[in-house]
């Protein structure tokens, strides 16, 4: 406040900040009856926008709000079996493609394309562990072009092709004495992810 009781220039909210806060509050109102968690997230984001210092607000504006991260991740997970264009995910959280790509990488720590690839591989691992579907069908269910595409990605990240990875885990089930050390098999199942460990001789 100034000596005359008026807000100083540093505390005046910019029109963009006020507009964004109002949009968040309007969205919160629409969610109140059906989704209290989503409503709360938007109210918290609006409160943060209006209460932080201009310096912090500028930094925050360049980042994705937590509810937008969750919404983007939900959209990606729901569409792993189809073509996942970054512009479609950006549109699902009401952002431009360029801004979303930069903010997503800053928030998640990896690029959008790397995140989608990892999510597709995680889904492939779950399907390999829980079904007898042919590798080609698993690849298509994960939104990959074909079996060779899945095999290339799998071999690069896991050190062996999907068929051998599936056989290795099933061998561990049939031969308890040859399990991966220290509970790695259970950890792999629960996450749908296996490390690069080889079976002991």
PDB file of N, CA and C in Angstrom, residues 20 27 53 62-63 67-68 74 86 118 129 131 135 137 156 161 171 184:
ATOM      1  N   UNK A  20      -7.258 -14.854 -16.011  1.00  0.00           N
ATOM      2  CA  UNK A  20      -6.973 -16.267 -15.803  1.00  0.00           C
ATOM      3  C   UNK A  20      -7.561 -16.757 -14.484  1.00  0.00           C
ATOM      4  N   UNK A  27     -14.433 -22.203 -13.897  1.00  0.00           N
ATOM      5  CA  UNK A  27     -14.325 -23.653 -14.091  1.00  0.00           C
ATOM      6  C   UNK A  27     -14.607 -24.388 -12.786  1.00  0.00           C
ATOM      7  N   UNK A  53       3.687 -12.868  -5.341  1.00  0.00           N
ATOM      8  CA  UNK A  53       4.367 -11.663  -5.809  1.00  0.00           C
ATOM      9  C   UNK A  53       4.479 -11.702  -7.326  1.00  0.00           C
ATOM     10  N   UNK A  62       4.791 -19.596 -16.403  1.00  0.00           N
ATOM     11  CA  UNK A  62       5.494 -20.381 -17.424  1.00  0.00           C
ATOM     12  C   UNK A  62       5.389 -21.877 -17.163  1.00  0.00           C
ATOM     13  N   UNK A  63       4.763 -22.257 -16.046  1.00  0.00           N
ATOM     14  CA  UNK A  63       4.685 -23.667 -15.691  1.00  0.00           C
ATOM     15  C   UNK A  63       3.248 -24.168 -15.788  1.00  0.00           C
ATOM     16  N   UNK A  67      -3.304 -29.395 -11.937  1.00  0.00           N
ATOM     17  CA  UNK A  67      -4.512 -29.997 -12.519  1.00  0.00           C
ATOM     18  C   UNK A  67      -4.364 -30.164 -14.031  1.00  0.00           C
ATOM     19  N   UNK A  68      -3.591 -29.264 -14.665  1.00  0.00           N
ATOM     20  CA  UNK A  68      -3.373 -29.403 -16.110  1.00  0.00           C
ATOM     21  C   UNK A  68      -2.439 -30.577 -16.399  1.00  0.00           C
ATOM     22  N   UNK A  74      -3.898 -37.883 -18.002  1.00  0.00           N
ATOM     23  CA  UNK A  74      -5.103 -38.699 -18.170  1.00  0.00           C
ATOM     24  C   UNK A  74      -5.465 -38.830 -19.644  1.00  0.00           C
ATOM     25  N   UNK A  86       0.564 -33.932 -30.251  1.00  0.00           N
ATOM     26  CA  UNK A  86       0.771 -33.001 -29.144  1.00  0.00           C
ATOM     27  C   UNK A  86      -0.266 -31.882 -29.166  1.00  0.00           C
ATOM     28  N   UNK A 118       7.525 -43.651 -23.403  1.00  0.00           N
ATOM     29  CA  UNK A 118       7.645 -44.420 -22.168  1.00  0.00           C
ATOM     30  C   UNK A 118       6.277 -44.963 -21.736  1.00  0.00           C
ATOM     31  N   UNK A 129       2.631 -59.005 -19.819  1.00  0.00           N
ATOM     32  CA  UNK A 129       2.581 -59.762 -18.569  1.00  0.00           C
ATOM     33  C   UNK A 129       1.211 -60.365 -18.289  1.00  0.00           C
ATOM     34  N   UNK A 131      -1.411 -60.938 -20.658  1.00  0.00           N
ATOM     35  CA  UNK A 131      -2.158 -61.555 -21.762  1.00  0.00           C
ATOM     36  C   UNK A 131      -1.236 -62.433 -22.586  1.00  0.00           C
ATOM     37  N   UNK A 135       2.724 -60.403 -30.243  1.00  0.00           N
ATOM     38  CA  UNK A 135       3.484 -59.154 -30.121  1.00  0.00           C
ATOM     39  C   UNK A 135       2.933 -58.091 -31.071  1.00  0.00           C
ATOM     40  N   UNK A 137      -0.139 -57.635 -32.022  1.00  0.00           N
ATOM     41  CA  UNK A 137      -1.367 -57.068 -31.448  1.00  0.00           C
ATOM     42  C   UNK A 137      -1.051 -56.133 -30.288  1.00  0.00           C
ATOM     43  N   UNK A 156      15.936 -51.365 -27.310  1.00  0.00           N
ATOM     44  CA  UNK A 156      16.757 -50.210 -26.944  1.00  0.00           C
ATOM     45  C   UNK A 156      16.658 -49.898 -25.446  1.00  0.00           C
ATOM     46  N   UNK A 161      14.323 -58.178 -26.869  1.00  0.00           N
ATOM     47  CA  UNK A 161      13.038 -57.963 -27.538  1.00  0.00           C
ATOM     48  C   UNK A 161      11.863 -58.391 -26.652  1.00  0.00           C
ATOM     49  N   UNK A 171       9.445 -67.673 -17.262  1.00  0.00           N
ATOM     50  CA  UNK A 171      10.382 -68.679 -16.759  1.00  0.00           C
ATOM     51  C   UNK A 171      10.604 -68.495 -15.262  1.00  0.00           C
ATOM     52  N   UNK A 184      12.861 -58.186  -7.665  1.00  0.00           N
ATOM     53  CA  UNK A 184      12.724 -57.357  -8.856  1.00  0.00           C
ATOM     54  C   UNK A 184      11.556 -57.798  -9.726  1.00  0.00           C
TER      55      UNK A 184
END
